[in-house]
C-alpha atoms as one frame of an Amber mdcrd trajectory, in Angstrom:
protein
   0.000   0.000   0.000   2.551   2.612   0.966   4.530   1.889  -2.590   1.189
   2.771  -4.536   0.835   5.725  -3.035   4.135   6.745  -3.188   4.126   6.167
  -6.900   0.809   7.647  -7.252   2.329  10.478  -5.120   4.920  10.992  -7.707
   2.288  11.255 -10.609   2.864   7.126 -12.023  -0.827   5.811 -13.097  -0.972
   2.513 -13.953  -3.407   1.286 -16.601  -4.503  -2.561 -15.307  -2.871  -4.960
 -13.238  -3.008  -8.656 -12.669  -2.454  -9.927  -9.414  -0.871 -14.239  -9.714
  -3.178 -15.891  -6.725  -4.000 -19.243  -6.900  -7.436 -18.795  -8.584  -8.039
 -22.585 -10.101  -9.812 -24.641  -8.033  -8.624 -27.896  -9.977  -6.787 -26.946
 -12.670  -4.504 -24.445 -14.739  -7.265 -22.126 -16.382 -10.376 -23.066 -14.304
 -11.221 -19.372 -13.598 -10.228 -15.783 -12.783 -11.240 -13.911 -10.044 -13.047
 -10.451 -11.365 -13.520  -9.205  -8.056 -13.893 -10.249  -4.042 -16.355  -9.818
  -1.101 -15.661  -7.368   1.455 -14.274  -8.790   5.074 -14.336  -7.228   8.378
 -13.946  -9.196  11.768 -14.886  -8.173  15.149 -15.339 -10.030  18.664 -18.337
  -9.467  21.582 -17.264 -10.169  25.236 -19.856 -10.455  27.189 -19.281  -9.711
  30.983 -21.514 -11.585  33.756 -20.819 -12.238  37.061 -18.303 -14.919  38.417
 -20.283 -17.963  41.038 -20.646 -21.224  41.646 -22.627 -23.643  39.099 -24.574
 -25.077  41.711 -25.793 -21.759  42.752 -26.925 -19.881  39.211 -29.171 -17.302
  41.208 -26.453 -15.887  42.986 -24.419 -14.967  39.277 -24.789 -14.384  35.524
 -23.342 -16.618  33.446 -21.936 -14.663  30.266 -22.031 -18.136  28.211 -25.787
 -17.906  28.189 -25.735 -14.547  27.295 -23.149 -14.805  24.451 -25.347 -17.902
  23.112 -27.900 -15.551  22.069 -25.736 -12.823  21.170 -24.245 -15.769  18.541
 -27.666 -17.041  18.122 -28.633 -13.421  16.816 -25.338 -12.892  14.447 -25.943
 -16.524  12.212 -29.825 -16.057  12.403 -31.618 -14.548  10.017 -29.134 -15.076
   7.046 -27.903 -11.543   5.747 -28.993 -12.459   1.961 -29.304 -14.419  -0.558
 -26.852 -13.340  -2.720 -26.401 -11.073  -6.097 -25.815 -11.573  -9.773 -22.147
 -10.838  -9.025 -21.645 -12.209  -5.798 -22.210 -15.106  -2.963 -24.564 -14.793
  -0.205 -23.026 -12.519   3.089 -21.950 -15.192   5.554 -20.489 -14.660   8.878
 -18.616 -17.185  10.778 -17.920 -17.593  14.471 -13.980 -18.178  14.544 -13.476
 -18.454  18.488 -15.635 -19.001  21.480 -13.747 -18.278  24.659 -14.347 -18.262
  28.645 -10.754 -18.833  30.128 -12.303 -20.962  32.393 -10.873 -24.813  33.004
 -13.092 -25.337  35.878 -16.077 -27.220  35.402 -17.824 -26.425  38.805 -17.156
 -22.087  37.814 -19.418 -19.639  36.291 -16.985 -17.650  34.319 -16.907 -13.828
  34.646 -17.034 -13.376  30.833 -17.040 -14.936  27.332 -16.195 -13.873  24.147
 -16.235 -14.750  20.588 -14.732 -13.618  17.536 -15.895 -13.989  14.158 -15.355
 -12.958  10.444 -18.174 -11.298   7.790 -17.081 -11.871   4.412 -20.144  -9.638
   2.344 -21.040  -8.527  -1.403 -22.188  -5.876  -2.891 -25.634  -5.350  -1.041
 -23.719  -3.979   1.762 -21.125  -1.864   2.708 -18.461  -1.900   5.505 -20.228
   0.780   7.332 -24.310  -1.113   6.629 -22.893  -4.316   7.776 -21.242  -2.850
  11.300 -24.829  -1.511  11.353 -26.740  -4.402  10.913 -24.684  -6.370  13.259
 -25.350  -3.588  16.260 -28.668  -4.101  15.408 -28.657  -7.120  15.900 -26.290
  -7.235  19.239 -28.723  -5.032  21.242 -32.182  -6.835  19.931 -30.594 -10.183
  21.588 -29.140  -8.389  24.102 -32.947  -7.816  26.208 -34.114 -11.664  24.840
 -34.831 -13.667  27.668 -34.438 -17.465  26.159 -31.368 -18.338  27.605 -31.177
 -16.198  30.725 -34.109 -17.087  32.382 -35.205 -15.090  35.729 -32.456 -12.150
  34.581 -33.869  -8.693  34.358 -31.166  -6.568  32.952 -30.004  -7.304  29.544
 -26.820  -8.272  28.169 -23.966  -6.526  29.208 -22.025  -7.020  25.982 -18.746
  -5.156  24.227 -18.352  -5.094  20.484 -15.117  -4.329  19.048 -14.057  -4.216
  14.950 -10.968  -5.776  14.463  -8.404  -3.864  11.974  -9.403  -2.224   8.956
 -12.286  -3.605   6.963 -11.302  -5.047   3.131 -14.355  -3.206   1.316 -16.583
  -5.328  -1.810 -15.414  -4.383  -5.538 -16.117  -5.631  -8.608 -13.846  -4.951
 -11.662 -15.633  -4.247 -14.732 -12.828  -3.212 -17.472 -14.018  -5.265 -20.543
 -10.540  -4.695 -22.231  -8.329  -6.282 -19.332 -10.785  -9.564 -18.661 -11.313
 -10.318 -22.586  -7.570 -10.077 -23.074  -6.865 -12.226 -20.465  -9.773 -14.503
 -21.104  -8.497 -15.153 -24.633  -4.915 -15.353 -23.199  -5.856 -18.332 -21.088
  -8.048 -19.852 -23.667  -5.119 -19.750 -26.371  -2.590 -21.324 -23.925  -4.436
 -24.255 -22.438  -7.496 -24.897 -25.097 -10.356 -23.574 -22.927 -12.370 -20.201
 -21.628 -11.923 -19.699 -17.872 -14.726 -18.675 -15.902 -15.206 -15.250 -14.098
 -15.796 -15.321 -10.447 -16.279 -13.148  -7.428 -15.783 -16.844  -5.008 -12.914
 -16.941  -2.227 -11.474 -14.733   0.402  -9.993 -11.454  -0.025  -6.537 -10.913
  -1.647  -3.693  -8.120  -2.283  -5.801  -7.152  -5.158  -7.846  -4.731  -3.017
  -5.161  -2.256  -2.881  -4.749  -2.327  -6.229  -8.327  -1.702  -6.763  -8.107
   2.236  -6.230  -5.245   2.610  -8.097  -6.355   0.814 -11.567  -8.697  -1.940
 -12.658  -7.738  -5.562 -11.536  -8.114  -9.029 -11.846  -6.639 -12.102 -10.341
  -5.001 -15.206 -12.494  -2.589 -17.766 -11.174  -2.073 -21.196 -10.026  -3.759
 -24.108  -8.828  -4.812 -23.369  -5.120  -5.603 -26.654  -3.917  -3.193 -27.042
  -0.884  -2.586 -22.916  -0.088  -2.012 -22.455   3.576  -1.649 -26.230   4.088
   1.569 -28.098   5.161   3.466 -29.457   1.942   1.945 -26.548   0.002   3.074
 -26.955  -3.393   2.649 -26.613  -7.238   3.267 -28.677  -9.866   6.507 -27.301
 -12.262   4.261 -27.734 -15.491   1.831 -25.546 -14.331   4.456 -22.873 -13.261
   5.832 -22.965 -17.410   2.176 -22.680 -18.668   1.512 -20.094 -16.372   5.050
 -17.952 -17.896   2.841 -18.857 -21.381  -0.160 -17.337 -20.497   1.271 -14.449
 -18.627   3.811 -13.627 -22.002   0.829 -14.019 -24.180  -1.354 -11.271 -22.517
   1.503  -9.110 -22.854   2.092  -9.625 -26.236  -1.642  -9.325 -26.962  -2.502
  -6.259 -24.425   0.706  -4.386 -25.926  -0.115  -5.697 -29.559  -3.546  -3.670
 -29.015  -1.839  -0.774 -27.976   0.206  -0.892 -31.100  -2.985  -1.640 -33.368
  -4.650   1.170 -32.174  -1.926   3.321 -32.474
């Protein structure tokens, strides 16, 4: 981020870019990613009051509460999807009490989890929604029975959020379309699928896209790639060039 805008500090503009993640599920030319859901995480503690289990009435157990705080976040689902996107889906990464005593109310719990959304939100809408949501459950009485005061619950956002985009530059997807289907015999599809990537800090600089490898063991132990996909790769990669720069000259 800093070296973009540095260069875009000293007046460079860059026309497309094409950012090598592992975008094939299976194989070499499967699919290029067009654009990416946004992703913001955050975490709720909820604080109760420390006791013993056999005596509930004289504390308040934070696990029930953060039940229907978690209850509330994965119920209702946030949508059903778009034309260019997957369906908003949060998931709860970490539940946590601190607490190896079985015979202890805990004085709080907490849980994490991560949003990953499309295009019917934004990074501010979805922070929204999820408030919303917080302080409805907060005053629900399901699973804190005989408890008058609601929830006493903390939200905090976790870093920056990585906002929803969609890359629409006919010139840079056809070109590379044709690229791939010239090298390995096929048309790759265009997807939105998958986590988030370096390719949204290109995004405000100059339309992207996302072409590279097989990703079938990223992040896993033995990651690897097989060497004849790394030379057909090189192919495709030198034939866009020759082809976006062979426009360039044509139209000159």
């Amino acid at each position: 981020v800093k070296l973009l805008e540095w260069a875009a500090g000293k007046g460079e503009k860059w026309d497309a870019a094409i950012v090598g993640e592992p975008t094939n599920p299976d194989t070499l030319g499967d699919m290029i990613k067009i654009g990416r859901r946004g992703s913001i995480s955050g975490s709720v503690t909820v604080n109760g009051r420390q006791g013993h289990a056999a005596y509930p009435q004289l504390a308040d157990n934070p696990v029930r509460g953060l039940v229907s705080l978690v209850d509330a976040l994965l119920h209702p689902v946030f949508d059903k999807g778009t034309k260019d996107f997957q369906p908003t889906n949060l998931e709860v990464t970490s539940i946590d009490v601190g607490n190896p005593a079985t015979n202890v109310i805990p004085a709080k719990a907490t849980a994490t989890f991560n949003i990953r959304f499309n295009d019917t939100w934004t990074a501010e809408t979805i922070q929204a929604e999820i408030h919303n949501r917080l302080d409805q459950a907060a005053g629900r009485k399901k699973y804190r029975p005989g408890k008058k005061a609601p929830v006493d619950y903390e939200l905090v956002w976790r870093n920056r959020p990585s906002h929803v985009f969609l890359t629409r530059d006919e010139r840079l997807i056809d070109t590379l379309s044709s690229s791939v289907k010239a090298t390995v015999g096929r048309k790759p599809a265009l997807s939105t699928s998958g986590g988030t990537s370096d390719a949204r800090f290109i995004k405000d600089y100059c339309p992207v896209v996302e072409f590279g490898l097989v990703g079938q063991t990223m992040h896993m132990v033995d990651e690897r790639v097989a060497l004849a996909d790394l030379e057909t790769l090189t192919g495709i990669y030198q034939r866009f060039i020759e082809d976006w720069f062979g426009q360039d000259r044509a139209v000159g």
